[in-house]
mmCIF file of C-alpha atoms and ligand atoms in Angstrom:
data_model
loop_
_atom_site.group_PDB
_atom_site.id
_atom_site.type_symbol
_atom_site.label_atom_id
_atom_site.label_comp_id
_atom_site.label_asym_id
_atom_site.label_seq_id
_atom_site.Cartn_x
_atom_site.Cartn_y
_atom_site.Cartn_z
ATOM 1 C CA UNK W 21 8.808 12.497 -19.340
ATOM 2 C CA UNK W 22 5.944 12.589 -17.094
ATOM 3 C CA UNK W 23 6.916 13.422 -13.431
ATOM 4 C CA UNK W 24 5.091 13.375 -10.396
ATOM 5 C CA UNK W 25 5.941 13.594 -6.495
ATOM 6 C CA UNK W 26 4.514 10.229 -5.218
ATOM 7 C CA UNK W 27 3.698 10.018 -1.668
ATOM 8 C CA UNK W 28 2.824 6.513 0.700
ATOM 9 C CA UNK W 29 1.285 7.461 3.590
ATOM 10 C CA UNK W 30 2.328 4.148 6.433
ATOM 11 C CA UNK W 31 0.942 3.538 9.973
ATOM 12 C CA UNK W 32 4.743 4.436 10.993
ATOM 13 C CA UNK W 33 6.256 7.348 8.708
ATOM 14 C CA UNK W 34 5.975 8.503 5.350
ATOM 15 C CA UNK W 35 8.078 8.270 2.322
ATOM 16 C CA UNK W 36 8.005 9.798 -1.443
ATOM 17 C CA UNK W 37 10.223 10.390 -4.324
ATOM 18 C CA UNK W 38 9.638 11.712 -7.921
ATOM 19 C CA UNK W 39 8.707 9.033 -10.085
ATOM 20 C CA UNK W 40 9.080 8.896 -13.977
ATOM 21 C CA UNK W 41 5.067 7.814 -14.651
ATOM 22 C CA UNK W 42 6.029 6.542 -18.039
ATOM 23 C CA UNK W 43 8.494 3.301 -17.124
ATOM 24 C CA UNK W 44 7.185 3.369 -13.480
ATOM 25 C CA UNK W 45 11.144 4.406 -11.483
ATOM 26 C CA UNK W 46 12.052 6.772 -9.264
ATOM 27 C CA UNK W 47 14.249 9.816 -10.532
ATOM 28 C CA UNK W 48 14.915 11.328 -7.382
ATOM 29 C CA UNK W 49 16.675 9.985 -3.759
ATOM 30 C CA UNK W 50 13.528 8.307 -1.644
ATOM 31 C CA UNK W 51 12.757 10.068 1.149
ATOM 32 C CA UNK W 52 10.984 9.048 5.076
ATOM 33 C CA UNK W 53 10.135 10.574 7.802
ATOM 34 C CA UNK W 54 9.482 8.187 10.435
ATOM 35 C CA UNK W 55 6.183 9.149 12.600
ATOM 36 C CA UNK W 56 4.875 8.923 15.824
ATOM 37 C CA UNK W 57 1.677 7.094 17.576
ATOM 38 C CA UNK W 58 -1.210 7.289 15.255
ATOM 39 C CA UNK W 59 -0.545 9.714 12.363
ATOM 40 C CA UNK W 60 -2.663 13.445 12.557
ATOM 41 C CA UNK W 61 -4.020 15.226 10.102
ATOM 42 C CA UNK W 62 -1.961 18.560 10.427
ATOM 43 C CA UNK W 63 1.776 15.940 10.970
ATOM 44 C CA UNK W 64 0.780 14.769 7.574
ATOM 45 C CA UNK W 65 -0.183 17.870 5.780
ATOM 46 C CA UNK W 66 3.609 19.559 7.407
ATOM 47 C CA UNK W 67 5.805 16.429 5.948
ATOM 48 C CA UNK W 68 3.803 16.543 2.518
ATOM 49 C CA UNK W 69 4.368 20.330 2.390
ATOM 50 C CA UNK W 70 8.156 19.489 3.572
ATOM 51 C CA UNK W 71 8.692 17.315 0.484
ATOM 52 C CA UNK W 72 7.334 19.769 -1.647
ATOM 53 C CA UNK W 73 9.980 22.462 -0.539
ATOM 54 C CA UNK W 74 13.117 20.320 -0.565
ATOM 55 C CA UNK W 75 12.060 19.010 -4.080
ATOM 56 C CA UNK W 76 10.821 22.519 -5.150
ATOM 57 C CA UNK W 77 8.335 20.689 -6.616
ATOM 58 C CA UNK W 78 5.077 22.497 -8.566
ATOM 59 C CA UNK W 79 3.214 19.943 -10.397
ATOM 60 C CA UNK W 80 1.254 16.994 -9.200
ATOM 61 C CA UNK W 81 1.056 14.524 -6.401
ATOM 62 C CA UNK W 82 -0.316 11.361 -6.255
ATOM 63 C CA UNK W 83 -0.913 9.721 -2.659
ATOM 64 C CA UNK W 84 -1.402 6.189 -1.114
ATOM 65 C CA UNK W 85 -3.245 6.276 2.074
ATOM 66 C CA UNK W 86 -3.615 3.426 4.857
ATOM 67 C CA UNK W 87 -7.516 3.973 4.682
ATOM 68 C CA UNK W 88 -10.489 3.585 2.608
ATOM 69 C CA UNK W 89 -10.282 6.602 0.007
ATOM 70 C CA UNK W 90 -13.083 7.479 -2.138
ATOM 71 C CA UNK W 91 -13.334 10.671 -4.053
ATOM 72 C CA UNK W 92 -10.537 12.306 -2.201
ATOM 73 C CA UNK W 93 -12.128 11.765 1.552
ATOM 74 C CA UNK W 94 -10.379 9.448 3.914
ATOM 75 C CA UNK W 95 -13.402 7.115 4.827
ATOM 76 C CA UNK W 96 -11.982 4.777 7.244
ATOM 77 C CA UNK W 97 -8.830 4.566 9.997
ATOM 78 C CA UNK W 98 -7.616 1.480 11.306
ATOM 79 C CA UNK W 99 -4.066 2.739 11.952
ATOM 80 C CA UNK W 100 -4.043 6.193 11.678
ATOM 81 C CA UNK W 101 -5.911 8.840 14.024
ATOM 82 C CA UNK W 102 -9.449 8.866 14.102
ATOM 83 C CA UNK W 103 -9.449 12.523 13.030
ATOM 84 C CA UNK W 104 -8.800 11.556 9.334
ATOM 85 C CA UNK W 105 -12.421 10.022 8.945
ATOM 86 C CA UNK W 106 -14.288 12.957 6.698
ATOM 87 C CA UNK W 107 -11.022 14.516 5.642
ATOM 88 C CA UNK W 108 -10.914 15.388 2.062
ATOM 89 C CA UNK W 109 -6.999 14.368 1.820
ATOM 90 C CA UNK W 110 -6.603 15.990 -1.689
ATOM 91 C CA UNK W 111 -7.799 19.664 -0.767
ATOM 92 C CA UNK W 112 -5.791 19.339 2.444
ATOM 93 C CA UNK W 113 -3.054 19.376 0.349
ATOM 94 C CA UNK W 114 -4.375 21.701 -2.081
ATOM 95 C CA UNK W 115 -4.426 23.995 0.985
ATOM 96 C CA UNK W 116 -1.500 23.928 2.269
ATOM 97 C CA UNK W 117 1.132 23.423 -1.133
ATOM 98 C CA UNK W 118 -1.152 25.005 -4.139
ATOM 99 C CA UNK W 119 -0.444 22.004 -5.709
ATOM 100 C CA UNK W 120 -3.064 19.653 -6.686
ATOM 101 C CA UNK W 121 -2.974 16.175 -5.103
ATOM 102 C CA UNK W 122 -5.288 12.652 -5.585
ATOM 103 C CA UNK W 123 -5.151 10.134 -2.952
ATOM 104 C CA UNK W 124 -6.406 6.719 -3.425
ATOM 105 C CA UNK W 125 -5.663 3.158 -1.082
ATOM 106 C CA UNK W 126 -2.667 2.665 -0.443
ATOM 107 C CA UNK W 127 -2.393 -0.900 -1.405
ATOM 108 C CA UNK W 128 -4.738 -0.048 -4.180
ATOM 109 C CA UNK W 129 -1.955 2.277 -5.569
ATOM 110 C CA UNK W 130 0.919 -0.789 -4.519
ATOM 111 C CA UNK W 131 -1.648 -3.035 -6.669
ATOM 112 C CA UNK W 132 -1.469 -0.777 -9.685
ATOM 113 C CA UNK W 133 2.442 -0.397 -9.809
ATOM 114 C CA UNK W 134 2.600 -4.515 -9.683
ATOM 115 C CA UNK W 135 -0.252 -4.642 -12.432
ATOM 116 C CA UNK W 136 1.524 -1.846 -14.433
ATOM 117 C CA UNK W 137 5.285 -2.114 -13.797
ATOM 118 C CA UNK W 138 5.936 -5.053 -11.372
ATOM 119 C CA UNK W 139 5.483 -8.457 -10.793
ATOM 120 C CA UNK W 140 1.623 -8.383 -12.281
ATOM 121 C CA UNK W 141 2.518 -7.684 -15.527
ATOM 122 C CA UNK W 142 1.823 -11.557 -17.281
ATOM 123 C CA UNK W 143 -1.452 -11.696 -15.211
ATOM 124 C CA UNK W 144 -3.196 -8.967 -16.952
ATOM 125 C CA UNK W 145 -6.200 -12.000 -17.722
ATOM 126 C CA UNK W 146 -5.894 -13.393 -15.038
ATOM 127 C CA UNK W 147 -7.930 -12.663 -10.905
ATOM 128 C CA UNK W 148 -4.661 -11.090 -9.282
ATOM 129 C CA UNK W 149 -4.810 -10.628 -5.087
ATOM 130 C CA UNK W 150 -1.989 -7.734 -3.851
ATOM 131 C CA UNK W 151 -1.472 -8.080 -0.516
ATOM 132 C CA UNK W 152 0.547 -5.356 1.624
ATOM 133 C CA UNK W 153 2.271 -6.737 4.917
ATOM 134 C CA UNK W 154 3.044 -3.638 7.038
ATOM 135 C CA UNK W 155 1.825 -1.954 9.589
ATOM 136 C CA UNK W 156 -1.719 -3.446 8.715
ATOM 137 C CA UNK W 157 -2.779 -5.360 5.862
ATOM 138 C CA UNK W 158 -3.979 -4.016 2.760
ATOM 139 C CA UNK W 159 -5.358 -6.122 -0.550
ATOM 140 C CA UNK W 160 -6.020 -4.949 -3.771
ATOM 141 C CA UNK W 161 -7.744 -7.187 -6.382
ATOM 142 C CA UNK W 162 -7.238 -7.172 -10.166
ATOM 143 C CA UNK W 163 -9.842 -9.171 -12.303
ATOM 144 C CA UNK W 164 -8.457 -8.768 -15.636
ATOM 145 C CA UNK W 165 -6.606 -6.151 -15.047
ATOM 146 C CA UNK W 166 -9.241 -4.128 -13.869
ATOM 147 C CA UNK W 167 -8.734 -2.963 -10.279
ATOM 148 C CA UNK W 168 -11.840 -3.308 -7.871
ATOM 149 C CA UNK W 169 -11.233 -0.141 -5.100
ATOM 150 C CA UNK W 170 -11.078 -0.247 -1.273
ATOM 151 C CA UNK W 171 -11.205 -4.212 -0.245
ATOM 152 C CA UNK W 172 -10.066 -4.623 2.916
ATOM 153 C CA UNK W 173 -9.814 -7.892 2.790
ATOM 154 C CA UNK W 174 -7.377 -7.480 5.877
ATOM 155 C CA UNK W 175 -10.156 -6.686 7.968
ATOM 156 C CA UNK W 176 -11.669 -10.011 7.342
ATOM 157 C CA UNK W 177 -12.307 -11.835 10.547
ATOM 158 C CA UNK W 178 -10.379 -15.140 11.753
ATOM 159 C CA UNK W 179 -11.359 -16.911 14.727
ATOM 160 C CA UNK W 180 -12.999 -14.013 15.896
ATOM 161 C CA UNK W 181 -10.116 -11.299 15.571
ATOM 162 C CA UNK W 182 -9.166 -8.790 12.569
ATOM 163 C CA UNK W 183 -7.077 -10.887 10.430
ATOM 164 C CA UNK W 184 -4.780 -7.637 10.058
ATOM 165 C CA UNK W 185 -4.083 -7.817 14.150
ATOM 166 C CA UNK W 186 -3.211 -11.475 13.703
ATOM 167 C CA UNK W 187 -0.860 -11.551 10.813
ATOM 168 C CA UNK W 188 0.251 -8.149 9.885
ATOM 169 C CA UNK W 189 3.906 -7.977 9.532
ATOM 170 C CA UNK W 190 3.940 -4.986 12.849
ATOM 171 C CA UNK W 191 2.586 -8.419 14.409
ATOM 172 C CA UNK W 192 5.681 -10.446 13.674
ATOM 173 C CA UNK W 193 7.437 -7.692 14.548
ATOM 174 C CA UNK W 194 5.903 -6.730 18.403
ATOM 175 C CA UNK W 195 5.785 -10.735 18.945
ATOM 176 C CA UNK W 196 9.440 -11.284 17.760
ATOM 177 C CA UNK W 197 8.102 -14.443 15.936
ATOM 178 C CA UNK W 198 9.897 -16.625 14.135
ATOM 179 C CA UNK W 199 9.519 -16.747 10.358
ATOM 180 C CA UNK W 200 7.943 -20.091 10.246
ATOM 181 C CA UNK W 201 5.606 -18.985 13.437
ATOM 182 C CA UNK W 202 4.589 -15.955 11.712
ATOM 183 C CA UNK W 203 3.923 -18.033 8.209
ATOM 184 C CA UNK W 204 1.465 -20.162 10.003
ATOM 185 C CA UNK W 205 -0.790 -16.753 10.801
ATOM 186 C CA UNK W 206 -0.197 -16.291 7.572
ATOM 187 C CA UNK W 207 -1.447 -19.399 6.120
ATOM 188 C CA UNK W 208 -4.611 -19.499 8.318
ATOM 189 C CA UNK W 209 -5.160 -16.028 6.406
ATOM 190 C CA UNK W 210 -4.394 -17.108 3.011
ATOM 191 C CA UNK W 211 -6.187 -20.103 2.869
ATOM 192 C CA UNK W 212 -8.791 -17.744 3.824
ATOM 193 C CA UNK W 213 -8.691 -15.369 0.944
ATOM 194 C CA UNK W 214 -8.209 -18.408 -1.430
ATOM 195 C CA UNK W 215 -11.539 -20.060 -0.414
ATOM 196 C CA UNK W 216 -13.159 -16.594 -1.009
ATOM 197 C CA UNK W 217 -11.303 -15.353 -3.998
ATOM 198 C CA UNK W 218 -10.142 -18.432 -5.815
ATOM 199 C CA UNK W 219 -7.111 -15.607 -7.110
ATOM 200 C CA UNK W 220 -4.680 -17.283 -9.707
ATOM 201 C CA UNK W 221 -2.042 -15.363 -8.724
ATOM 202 C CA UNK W 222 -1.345 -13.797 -4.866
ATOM 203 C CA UNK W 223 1.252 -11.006 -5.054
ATOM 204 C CA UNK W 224 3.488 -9.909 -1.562
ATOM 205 C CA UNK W 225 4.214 -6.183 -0.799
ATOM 206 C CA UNK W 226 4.729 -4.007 2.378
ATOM 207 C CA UNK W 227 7.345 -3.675 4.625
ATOM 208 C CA UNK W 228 7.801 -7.941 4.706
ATOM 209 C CA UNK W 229 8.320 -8.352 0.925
ATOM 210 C CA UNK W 230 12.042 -7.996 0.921
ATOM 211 C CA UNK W 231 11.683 -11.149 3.207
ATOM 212 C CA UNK W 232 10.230 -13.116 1.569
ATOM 213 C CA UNK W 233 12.804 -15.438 0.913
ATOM 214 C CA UNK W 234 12.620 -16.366 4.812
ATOM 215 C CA UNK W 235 8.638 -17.134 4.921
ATOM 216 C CA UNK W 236 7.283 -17.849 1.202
ATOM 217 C CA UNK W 237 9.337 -21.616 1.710
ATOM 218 C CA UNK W 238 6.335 -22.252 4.512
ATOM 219 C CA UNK W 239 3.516 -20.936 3.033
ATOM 220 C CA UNK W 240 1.358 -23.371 0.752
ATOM 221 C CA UNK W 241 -1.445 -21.664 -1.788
ATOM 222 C CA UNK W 242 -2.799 -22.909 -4.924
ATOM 223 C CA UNK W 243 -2.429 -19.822 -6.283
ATOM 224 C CA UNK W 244 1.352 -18.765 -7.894
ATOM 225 C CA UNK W 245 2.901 -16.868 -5.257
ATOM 226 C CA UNK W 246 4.966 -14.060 -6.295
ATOM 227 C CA UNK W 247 7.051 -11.257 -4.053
ATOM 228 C CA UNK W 248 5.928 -7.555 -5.650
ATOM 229 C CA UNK W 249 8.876 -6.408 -7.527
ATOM 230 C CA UNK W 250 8.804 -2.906 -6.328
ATOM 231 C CA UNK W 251 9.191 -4.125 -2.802
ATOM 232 C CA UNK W 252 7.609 -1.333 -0.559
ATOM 233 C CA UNK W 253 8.103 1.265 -3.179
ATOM 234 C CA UNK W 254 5.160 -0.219 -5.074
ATOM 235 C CA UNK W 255 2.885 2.575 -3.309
ATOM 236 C CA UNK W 256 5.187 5.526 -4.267
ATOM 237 C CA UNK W 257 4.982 4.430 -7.849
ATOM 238 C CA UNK W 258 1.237 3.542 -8.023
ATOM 239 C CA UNK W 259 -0.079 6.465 -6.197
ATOM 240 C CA UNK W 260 2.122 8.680 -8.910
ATOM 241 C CA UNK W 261 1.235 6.777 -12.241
ATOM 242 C CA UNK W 262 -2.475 7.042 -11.111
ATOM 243 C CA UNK W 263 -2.863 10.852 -10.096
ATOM 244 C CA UNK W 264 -0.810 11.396 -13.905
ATOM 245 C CA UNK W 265 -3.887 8.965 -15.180
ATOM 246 C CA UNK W 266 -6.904 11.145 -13.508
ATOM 247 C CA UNK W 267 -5.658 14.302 -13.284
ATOM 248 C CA UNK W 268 -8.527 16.970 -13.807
HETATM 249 C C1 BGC D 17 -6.386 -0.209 6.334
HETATM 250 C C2 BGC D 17 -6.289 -0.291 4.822
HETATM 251 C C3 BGC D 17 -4.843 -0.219 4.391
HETATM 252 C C4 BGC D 17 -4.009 -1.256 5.116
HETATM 253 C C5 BGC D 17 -2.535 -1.153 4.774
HETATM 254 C C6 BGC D 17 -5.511 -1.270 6.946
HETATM 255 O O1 BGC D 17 -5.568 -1.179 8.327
HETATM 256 O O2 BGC D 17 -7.715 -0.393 6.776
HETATM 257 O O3 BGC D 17 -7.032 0.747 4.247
HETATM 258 O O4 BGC D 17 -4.758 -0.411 3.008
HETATM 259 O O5 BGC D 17 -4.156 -1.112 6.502
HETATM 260 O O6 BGC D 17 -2.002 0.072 5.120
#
């Protein structure tokens, strides 16, 4: 069995478990620590280090990040503290555990787990959109199964405003909006990425996925709308299978 500790870094805490690389599951209890105002740099580095310890773990970690990630360095920081822009996440973490550690996208790594274990599996031919509703929004896109790195497409612009501060789900939330008030944000945004993208299939993760039952009934896309099967543990799994698939 391959094993590594996967990690999700979210604008409001941080979970990770030990996942089982080879049939994409968790084999140990999920654990979060919530988090407060804009995650830091050294909060981060003490709750990875803390997961290490209680799951005296020693090999691997794979890591979803809320921010642009390329090569290791956090690039971007939307909801997170600005101090993470230039941070090389993975020798952080080298640093502190002595374990080695690759961080990519968040919903890049949320992407991959669909593509790989989840709800993407039939679409492997097929332009694929992932779509994380938490704290912000974060897209990954599949063409053919091939996954293009650090979209965005959250930050695209509606009427003037990030479409991430219009229709994220921490929106619904700070609002208190109704389901169906929410899924009209949400349409404005979808219809959106469907004039853009032209996906065949859009696939829901984040924090709203295990909702979906109370907002998918309003929304109307051309493309097949599916719910991501690992719910918001898509980014623990993801982030794992791919630091097992570059390790150096
Ligand atoms: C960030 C993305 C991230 C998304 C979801 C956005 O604010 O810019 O990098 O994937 O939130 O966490």
């Amino acid at each position: 069995m391959a094993k590594v500790l996967g990690i999700d870094v979210g604008g409001t805490g941080i979970k990770g478990a030990l996942v089982d690389t080879r049939k994409g599951v968790l084999i140990s209890e999920k654990k979060r620590y919530p988090t407060e105002g804009k995650i830091k740099p050294e909060k981060i580095m003490d709750l990875i280090a803390e997961f290490v310890r209680d799951l005296k773990w020693t090999g691997i970690i794979g890591i979803g990040f809320p921010a642009i990630v390329k090569n290791g360095v956090a690039l971007s920081a939307a909801n997170i503290s600005k101090k993470w822009i230039g941070i090389n996440i993975d020798e952080q973490v080298f640093h502190k555990t002595g374990l080695k550690a690759y961080s990519m996208n968040d919903a890049d790594a949320a992407g991959i787990a669909e593509m790989r274990f989840g709800a993407g599996r039939p679409f492997q031919k097929e332009i694929v959109i992932v779509l994380t509703l938490g704290t912000g929004i974060g897209s990954a896109i599949f063409v053919r199964g091939e996954l293009l790195p650090n979209t965005e497409l959250g930050h695209l612009e509606i009427r003037g405003k990030i479409a991430e501060k219009r229709a994220s789900d921490a929106i619904r939330q700070k609002k208190d909006l109704r389901w169906k008030e929410w899924s009209f944000l949400l349409q404005e945004y979808l219809d959106q990425l469907e004039f853009l993208f032209s996906p065949d299939v859009l696939i829901i993760g984040g924090g709203a996925s295990k909702y979906h039952e109370k907002f998918f009934p309003h929304l109307n896309v051309n493309a097949k709308l599916l719910p991501a099967e690992h719910l918001n543990l898509a980014g623990i799994i993801g982030a794992a299978w791919y630091a097992e698939h570059i390790k150096k």
